[in-house]
Coordinates of C-alpha atoms in Angstrom, one line a residue:
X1 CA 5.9 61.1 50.4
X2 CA 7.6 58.3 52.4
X3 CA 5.4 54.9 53.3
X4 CA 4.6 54.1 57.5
X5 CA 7.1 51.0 56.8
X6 CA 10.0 53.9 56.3
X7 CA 8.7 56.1 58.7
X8 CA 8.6 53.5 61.7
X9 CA 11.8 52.3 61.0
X10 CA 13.3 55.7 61.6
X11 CA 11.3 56.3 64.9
X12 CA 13.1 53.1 65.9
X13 CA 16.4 54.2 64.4
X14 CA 15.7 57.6 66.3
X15 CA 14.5 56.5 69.1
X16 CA 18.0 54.2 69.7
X17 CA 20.2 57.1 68.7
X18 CA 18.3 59.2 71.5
X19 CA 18.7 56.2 74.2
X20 CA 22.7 56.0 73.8
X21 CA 22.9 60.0 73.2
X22 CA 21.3 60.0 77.2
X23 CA 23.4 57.1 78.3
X24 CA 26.9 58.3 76.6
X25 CA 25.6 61.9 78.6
X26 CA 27.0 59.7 81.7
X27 CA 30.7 60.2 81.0
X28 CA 32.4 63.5 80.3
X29 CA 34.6 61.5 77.5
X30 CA 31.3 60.4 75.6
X31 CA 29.3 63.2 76.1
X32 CA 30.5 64.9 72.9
X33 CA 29.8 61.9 70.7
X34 CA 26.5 61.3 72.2
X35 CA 25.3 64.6 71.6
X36 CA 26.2 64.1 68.4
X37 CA 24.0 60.7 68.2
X38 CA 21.0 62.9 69.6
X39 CA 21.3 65.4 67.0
X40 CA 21.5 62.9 64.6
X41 CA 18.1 61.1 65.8
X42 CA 16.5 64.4 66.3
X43 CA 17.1 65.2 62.3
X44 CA 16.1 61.3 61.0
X45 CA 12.7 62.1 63.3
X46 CA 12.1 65.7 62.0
X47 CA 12.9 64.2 58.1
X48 CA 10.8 61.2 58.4
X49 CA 7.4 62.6 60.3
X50 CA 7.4 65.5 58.2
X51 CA 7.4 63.2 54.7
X52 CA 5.5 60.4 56.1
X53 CA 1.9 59.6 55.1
X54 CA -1.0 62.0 55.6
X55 CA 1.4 64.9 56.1
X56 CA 0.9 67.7 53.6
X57 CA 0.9 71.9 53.7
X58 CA 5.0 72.2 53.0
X59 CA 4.4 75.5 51.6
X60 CA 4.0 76.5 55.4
X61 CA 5.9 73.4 57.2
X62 CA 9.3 74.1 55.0
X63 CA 9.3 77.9 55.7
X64 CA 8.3 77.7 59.4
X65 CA 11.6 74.6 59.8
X66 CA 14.0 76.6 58.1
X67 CA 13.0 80.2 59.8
X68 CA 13.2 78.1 63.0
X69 CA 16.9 76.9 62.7
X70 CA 17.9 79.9 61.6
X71 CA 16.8 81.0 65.0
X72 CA 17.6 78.1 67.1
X73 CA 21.2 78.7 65.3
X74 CA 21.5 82.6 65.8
X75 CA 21.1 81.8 69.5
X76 CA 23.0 78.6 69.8
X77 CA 26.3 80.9 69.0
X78 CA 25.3 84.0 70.8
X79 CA 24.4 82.5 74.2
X80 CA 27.7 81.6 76.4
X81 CA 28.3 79.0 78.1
X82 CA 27.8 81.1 81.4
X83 CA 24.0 81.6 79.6
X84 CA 23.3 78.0 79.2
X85 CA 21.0 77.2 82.0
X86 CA 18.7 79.9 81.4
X87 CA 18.5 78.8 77.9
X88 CA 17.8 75.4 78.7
X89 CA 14.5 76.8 80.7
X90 CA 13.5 78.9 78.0
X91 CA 13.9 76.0 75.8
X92 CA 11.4 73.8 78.0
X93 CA 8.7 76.5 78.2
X94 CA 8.7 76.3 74.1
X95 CA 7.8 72.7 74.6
X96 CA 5.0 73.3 77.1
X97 CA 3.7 76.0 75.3
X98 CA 3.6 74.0 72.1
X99 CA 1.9 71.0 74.0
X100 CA -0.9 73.5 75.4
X101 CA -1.4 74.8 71.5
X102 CA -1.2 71.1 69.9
X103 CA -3.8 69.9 72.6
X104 CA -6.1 73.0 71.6
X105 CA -5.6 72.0 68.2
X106 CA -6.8 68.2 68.6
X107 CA -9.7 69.4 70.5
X108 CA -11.0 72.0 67.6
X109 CA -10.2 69.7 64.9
X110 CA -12.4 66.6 67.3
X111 CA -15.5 69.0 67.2
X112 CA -15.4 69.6 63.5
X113 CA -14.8 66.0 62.4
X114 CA -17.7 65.7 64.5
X115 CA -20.2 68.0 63.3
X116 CA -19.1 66.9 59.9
X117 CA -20.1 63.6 60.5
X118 CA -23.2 64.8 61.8
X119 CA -23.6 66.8 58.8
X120 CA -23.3 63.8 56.5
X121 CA -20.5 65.8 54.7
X122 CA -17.5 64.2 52.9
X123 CA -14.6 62.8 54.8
X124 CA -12.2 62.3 51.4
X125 CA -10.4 66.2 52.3
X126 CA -10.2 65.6 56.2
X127 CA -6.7 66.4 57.5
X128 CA -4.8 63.3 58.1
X129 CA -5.7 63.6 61.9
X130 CA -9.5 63.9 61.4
X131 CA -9.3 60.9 59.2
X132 CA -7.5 59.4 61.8
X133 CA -10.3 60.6 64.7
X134 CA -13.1 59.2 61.9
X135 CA -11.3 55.7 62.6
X136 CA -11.6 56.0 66.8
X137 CA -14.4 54.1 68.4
X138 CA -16.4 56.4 71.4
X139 CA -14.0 55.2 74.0
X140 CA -11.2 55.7 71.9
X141 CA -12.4 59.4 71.1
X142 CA -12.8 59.6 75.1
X143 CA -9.0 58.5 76.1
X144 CA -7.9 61.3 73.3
X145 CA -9.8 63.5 75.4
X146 CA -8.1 62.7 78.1
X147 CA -4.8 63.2 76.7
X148 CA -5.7 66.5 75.6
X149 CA -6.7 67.3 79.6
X150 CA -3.0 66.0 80.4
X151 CA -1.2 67.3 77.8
X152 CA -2.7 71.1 78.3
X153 CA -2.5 70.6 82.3
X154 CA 1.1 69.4 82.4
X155 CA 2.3 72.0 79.2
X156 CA 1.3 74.8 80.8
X157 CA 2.7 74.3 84.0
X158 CA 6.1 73.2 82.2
X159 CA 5.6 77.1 80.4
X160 CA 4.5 79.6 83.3
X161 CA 7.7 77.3 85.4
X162 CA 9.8 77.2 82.8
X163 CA 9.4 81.5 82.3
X164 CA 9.9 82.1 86.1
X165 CA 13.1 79.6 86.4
X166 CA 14.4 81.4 83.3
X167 CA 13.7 85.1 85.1
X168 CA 15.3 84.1 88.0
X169 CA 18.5 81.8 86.5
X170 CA 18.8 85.2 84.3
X171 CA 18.6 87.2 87.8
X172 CA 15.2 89.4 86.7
X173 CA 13.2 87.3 89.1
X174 CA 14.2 88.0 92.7
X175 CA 16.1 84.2 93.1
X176 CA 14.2 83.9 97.0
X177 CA 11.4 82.1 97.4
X178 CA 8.0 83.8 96.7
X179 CA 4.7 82.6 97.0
X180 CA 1.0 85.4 97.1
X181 CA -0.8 85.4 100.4
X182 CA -2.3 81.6 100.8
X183 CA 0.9 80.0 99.8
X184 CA 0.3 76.4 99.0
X185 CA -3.7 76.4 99.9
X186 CA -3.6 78.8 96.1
X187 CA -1.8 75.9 94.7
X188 CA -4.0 73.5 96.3
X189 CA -7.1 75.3 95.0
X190 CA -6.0 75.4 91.8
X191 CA -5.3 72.0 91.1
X192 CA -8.7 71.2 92.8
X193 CA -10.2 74.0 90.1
X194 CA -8.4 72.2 87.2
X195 CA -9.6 68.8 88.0
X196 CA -13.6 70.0 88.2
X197 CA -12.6 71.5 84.7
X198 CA -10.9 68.4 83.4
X199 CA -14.2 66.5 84.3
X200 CA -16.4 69.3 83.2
X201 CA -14.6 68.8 79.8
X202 CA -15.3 65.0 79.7
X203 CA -18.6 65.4 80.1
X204 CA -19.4 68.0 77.7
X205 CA -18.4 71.2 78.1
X206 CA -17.5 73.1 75.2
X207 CA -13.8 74.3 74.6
X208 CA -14.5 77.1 77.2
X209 CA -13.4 74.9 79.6
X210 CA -10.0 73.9 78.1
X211 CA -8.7 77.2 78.4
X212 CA -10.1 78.0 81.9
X213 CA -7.7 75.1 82.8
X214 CA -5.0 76.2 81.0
X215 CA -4.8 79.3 82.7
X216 CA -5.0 77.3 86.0
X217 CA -2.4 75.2 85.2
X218 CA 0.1 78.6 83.8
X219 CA -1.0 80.2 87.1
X220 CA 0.5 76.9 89.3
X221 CA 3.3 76.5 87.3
X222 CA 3.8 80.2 88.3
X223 CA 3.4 79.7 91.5
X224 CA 5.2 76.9 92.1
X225 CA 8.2 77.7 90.8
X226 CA 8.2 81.3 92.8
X227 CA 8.0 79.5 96.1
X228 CA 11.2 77.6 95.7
X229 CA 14.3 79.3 96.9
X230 CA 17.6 79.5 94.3
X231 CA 19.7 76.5 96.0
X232 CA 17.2 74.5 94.6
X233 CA 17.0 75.8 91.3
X234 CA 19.1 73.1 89.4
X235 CA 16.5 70.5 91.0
X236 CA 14.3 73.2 89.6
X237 CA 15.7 72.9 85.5
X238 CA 15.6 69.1 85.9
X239 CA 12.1 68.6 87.2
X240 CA 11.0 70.8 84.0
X241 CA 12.8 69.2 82.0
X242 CA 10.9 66.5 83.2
X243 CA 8.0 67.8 82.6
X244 CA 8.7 69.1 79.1
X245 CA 9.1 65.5 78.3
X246 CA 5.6 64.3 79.9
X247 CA 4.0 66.7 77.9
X248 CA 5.7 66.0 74.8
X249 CA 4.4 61.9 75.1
X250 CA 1.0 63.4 75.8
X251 CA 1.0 65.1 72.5
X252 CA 2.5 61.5 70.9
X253 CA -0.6 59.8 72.1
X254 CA -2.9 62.7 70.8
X255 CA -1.5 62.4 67.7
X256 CA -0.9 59.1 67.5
X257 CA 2.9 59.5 67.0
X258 CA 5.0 56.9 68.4
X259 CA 8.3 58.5 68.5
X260 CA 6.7 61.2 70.2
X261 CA 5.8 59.3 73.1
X262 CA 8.8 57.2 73.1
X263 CA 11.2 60.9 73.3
X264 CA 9.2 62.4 75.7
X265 CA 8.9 59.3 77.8
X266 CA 12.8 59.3 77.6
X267 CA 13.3 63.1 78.3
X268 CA 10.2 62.3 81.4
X269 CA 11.9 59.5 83.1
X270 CA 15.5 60.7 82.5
X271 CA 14.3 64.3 84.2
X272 CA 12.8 62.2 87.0
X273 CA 15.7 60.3 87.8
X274 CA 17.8 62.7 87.8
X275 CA 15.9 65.5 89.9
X276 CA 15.5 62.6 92.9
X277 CA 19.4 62.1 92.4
X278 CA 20.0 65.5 93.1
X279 CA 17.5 66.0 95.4
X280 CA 18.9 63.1 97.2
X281 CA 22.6 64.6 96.8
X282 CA 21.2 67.6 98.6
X283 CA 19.3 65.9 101.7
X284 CA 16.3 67.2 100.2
X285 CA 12.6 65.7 100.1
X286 CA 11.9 65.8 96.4
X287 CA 8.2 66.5 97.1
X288 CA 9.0 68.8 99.5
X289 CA 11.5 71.0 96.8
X290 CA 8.9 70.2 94.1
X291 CA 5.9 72.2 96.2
X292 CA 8.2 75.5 97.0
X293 CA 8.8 73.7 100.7
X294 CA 12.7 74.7 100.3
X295 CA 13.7 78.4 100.7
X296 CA 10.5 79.7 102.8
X297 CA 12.9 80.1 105.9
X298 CA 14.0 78.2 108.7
X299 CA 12.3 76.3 111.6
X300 CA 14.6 78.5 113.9
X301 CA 16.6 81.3 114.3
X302 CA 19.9 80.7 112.5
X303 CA 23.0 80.3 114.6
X304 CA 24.6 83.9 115.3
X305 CA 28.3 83.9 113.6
X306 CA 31.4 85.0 115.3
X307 CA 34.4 86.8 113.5
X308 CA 35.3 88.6 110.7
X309 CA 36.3 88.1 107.4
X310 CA 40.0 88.3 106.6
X311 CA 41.3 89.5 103.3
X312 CA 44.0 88.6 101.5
X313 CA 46.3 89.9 98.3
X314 CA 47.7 87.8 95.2
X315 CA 50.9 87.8 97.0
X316 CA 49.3 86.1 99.8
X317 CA 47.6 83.2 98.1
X318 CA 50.3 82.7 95.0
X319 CA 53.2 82.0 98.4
X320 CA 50.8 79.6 100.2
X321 CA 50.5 77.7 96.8
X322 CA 53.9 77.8 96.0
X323 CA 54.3 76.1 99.2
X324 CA 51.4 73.2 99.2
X325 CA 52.0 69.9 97.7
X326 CA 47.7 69.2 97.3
X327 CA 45.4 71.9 96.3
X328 CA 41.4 71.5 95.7
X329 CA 40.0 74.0 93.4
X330 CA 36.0 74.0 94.0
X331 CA 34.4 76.2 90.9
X332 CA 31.1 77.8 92.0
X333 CA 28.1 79.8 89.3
X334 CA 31.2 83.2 90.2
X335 CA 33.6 81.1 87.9
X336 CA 30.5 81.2 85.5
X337 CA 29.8 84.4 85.4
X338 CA 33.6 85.6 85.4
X339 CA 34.2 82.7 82.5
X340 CA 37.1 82.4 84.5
X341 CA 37.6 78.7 83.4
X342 CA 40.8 79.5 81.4
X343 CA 42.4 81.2 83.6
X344 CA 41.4 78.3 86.1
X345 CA 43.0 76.2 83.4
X346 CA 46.2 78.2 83.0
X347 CA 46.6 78.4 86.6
X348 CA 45.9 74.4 87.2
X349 CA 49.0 73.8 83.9
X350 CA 50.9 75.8 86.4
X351 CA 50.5 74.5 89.8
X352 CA 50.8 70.6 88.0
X353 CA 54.1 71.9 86.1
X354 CA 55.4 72.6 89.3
X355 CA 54.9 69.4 90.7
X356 CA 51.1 69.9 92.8
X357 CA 48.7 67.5 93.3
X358 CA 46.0 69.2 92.1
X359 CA 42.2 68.4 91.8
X360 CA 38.7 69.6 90.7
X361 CA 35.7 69.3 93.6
X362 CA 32.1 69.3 92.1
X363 CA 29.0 69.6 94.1
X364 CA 26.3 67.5 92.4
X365 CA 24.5 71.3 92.7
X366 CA 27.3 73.7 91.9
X367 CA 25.9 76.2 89.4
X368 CA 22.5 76.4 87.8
X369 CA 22.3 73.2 85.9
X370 CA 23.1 69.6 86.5
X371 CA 26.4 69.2 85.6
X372 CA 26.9 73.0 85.0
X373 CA 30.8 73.1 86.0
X374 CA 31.9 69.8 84.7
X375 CA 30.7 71.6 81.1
X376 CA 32.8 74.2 82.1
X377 CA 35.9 72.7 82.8
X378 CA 35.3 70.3 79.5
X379 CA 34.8 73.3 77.4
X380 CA 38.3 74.5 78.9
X381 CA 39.8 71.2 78.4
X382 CA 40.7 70.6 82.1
X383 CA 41.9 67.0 82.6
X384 CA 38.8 64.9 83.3
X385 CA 40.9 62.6 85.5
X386 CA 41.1 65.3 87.9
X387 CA 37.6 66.3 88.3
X388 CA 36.4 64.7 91.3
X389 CA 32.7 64.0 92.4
X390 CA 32.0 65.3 95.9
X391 CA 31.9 61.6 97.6
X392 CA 35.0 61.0 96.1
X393 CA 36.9 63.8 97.4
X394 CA 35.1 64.9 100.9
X395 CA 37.5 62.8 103.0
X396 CA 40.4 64.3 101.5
X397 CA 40.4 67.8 102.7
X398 CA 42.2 67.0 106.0
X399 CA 45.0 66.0 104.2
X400 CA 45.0 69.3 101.4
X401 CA 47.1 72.2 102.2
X402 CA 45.2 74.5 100.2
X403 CA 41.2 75.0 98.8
X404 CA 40.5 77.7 96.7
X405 CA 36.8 78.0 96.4
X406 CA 35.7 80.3 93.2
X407 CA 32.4 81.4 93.4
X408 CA 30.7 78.9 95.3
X409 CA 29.1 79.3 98.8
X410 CA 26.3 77.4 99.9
X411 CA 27.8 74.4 98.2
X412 CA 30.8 74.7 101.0
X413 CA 28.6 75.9 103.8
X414 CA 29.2 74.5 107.0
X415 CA 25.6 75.4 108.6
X416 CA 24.6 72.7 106.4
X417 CA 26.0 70.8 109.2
X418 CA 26.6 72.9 112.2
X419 CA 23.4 74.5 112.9
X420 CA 20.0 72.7 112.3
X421 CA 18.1 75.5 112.1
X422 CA 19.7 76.5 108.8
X423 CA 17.7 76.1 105.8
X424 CA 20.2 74.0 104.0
X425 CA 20.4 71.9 107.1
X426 CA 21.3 68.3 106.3
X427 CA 22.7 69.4 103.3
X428 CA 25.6 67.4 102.2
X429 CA 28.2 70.3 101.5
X430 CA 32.3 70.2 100.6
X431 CA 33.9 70.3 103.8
X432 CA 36.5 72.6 102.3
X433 CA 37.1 73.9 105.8
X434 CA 39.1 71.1 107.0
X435 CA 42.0 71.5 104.5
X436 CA 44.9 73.7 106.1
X437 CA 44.5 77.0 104.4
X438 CA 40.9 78.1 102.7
X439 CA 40.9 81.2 99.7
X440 CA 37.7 82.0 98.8
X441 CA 37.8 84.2 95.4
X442 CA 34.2 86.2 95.5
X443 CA 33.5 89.6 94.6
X444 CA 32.5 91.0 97.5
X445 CA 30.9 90.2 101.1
X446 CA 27.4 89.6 100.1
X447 CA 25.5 86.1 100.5
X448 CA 24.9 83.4 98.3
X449 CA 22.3 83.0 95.7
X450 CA 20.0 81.4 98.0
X451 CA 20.5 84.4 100.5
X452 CA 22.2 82.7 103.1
X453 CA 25.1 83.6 105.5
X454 CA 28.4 81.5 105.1
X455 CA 30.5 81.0 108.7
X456 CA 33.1 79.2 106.3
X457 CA 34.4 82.7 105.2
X458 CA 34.7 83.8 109.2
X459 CA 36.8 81.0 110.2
X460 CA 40.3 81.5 111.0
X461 CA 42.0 79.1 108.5
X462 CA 39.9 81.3 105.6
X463 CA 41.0 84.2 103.8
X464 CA 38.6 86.1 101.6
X465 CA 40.4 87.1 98.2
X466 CA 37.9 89.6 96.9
X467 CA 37.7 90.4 93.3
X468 CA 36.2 89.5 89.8
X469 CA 37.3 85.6 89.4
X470 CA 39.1 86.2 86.1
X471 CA 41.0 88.6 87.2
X472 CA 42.0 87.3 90.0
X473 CA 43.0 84.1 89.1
X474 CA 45.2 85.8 85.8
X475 CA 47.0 87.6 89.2
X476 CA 48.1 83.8 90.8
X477 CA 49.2 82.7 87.7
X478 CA 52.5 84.7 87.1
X479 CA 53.3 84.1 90.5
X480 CA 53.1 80.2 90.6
X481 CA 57.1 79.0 90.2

């Protein structure tokens, strides 16, 4: 059993480790060491709270840790990279769902201490939380019930999201938006439901209450999350992750646990931040994408397109690159899902040994998760120098013979620009279609993952070379002298 002296200076030590593993996240060259100073806090925070004072039942806790790596390892190897944003949902429904339980939890263990005092018994065998709650004056005892109301209300809308962005990053939840007959008034009524049940609960009512508020708060999260369309789903990831982290300080206060509210206020604001930079990025209103009010359609029709798409062979695209002297290479979730990031590799070694200026365009949405390509490209050890932000690059398409776009559409979709009725109108996109010559690797001539038409593969300096990524790519690079 460790003393509070050792166990607060971990939570500091922890909580430092954790503030330079998110700013070293920043930088593709730091990212691995940071990650490594986050695992590194997260173990000195796990070690120290669970033999710190007050803690006790290891014949459960020790079992329960080392079933739970074993897990969290299993998975960790399994899932590829291509997997990772659906992880990283699942992952933050876990920590709703364990804020909705820990929140019960406090509330059972406040009646008993309770009635137990009421009782006259003994408080020598109270739990080291209900000696803790025997130490809280009545307004004290009130604010913990009020963190309980927050911590269930914001967990179980992080779980129910969480589950449906999961389903629909994973492709078994239709990716369009879908909200029940009522739309946002159901939301509306809900939140107005959980609030009469929050105060119910601070003014007496028994534990009934709690879960009737719980299952308002799964049913928005639900809800929510099914009204906002798939180009908005990495906003989507990051405002849960958001979330996750609110609820996880919620606990910290309930249980008194500093560290716990210092992480989750980290992992809150971090989410925050980050969701309004993308949303921003995007031309969105963050309110707007956070309330399903992205994806339901647009204010107009959309503009009729003119054309056809043109196909093209190997042959075709491997001469135009043999004779281009700048080529932009724009990865998209199909280089994901073809884990076609090798061969975009090999094929970049090529095209540079033969003396092309060649560079990496990243939409601050490409993929399913902030950041989603950049991993990509890192794992595949792609030059970082060369992977250019989108407002570093945009004004350099006029002057680039060749774009080939891998997977990506709405990302490089000029209706963002061209037609305001559009519902990615405003959207800042790659203007890819201003380079000389446009090859668009996709497997076939459906839509993008939002649904939406793309004129960019209709215009006349496009050519559409159909296939699987991988493959396709492992076609150009033989041909590259």
């Amino acid at each position: 059993m460790l003393g509070q002296g050792f166990v607060s200076a971990a939570a500091i030590a922890a909580s430092i480790l954790f503030i330079l593993s998110l700013g070293g996240l920043s930088n593709q060259e730091k990212a691995k060491r940071a990650v490594w100073y986050g695992i590194v806090g997260m173990a000195i925070a796990v070690l120290f709270t669970a033999f710190g004072p007050g803690i006790g039942s290891y014949w459960i806790m020790i079992p329960m840790v080392l079933i739970g790596s074993v897990i969290g390892w299993n998975i960790a190897k399994r899932v590829a990279m291509t997997e990772m944003p659906q992880l990283v949902a699942a992952l933050h429904s876990f920590v709703g769902l364990a804020a909705v339980f820990v929140a019960w939890s406090a509330d059972l263990e406040r009646t008993r201490v309770a009635s137990a005092l009421l009782a006259g018994e003994a408080t020598d065998r109270f739990s080291a939380f209900a000696a803790l709650l025997v130490t809280k004056t009545p307004a004290e005892l009130t604010f913990l019930q009020v963190e309980i109301v927050f911590a269930i209300f914001i967990g179980a809308v992080t779980f129910t999201g969480s589950v449906i962005a999961y389903g629909k990053l994973a492709g078994k939840v239709d990716g369009k938006s879908r909200q029940l007959p009522g739309g946002h008034m159901l939301n509306a009524a809900a939140a107005v439901l959980s609030l009469v049940m929050a105060i119910a609960y601070l003014n007496g009512a028994g534990f009934w209450s709690l879960l009737v508020l719980a299952a308002l708060a799964f049913f928005i999260g639900y809800h929510l999350i099914m009204g906002i369309g798939g180009a908005d789903m990495p906003v989507v990831v990051s405002m849960l992750n958001s979330y996750s982290g609110w609820a996880a300080a919620a606990i910290g206060f309930t249980l008194s646990n500093d560290l716990l509210i210092v992480t989750g206020a980290l992992v809150g604001s971090s989410g925050a931040i980050l969701s309004y930079i993308m949303c921003k990025a995007m031309n969105r209103n963050f309110v707007s994408v956070i309330l399903g009010g992205f994806g339901g359609g647009a204010k107009g029709e959309s503009a009729e397109i003119e054309g056809e798409q043109v196909a093209i062979d190997a042959g075709g695209v491997a001469a135009a690159l043999n004779d281009a002297e700048s080529v932009i290479i724009v990865p998209g979730y199909g280089m994901a899902v073809a884990q076609a990031q090798n061969s975009v590799r090999e094929l970049t070694r090529k095209l540079r040994d033969a003396g092309k200026n060649v560079r990496f365009a990243i939409h601050p949405v490409a993929g399913r998760l902030p950041g989603h390509m950049n991993v990509l490209l890192a794992e595949a050890k792609v030059p970082y120098d060369i992977v250019m932000e989108m407002d570093e690059i945009n004004d350099d398409f006029p002057n680039t013979d060749v774009v080939i776009v891998i997977g990506s559409n709405d990302i490089v979709n000029p209706a963002a620009q061209e037609d305001p009725n559009s519902p990615i109108a405003g959207m800042p996109v790659l203007e890819v279609w201003n380079a000389k010559q446009v090859f668009v690797s996709k497997r076939g001539q459906g839509t993008g993952y939002s649904g939406i038409e793309n004129p960019l593969f209709f215009k006349e300096n496009t050519r559409m070379f159909y296939g699987d990524a991988k493959s396709s790519i492992d076609s150009l690079v033989p041909l590259i002298d």
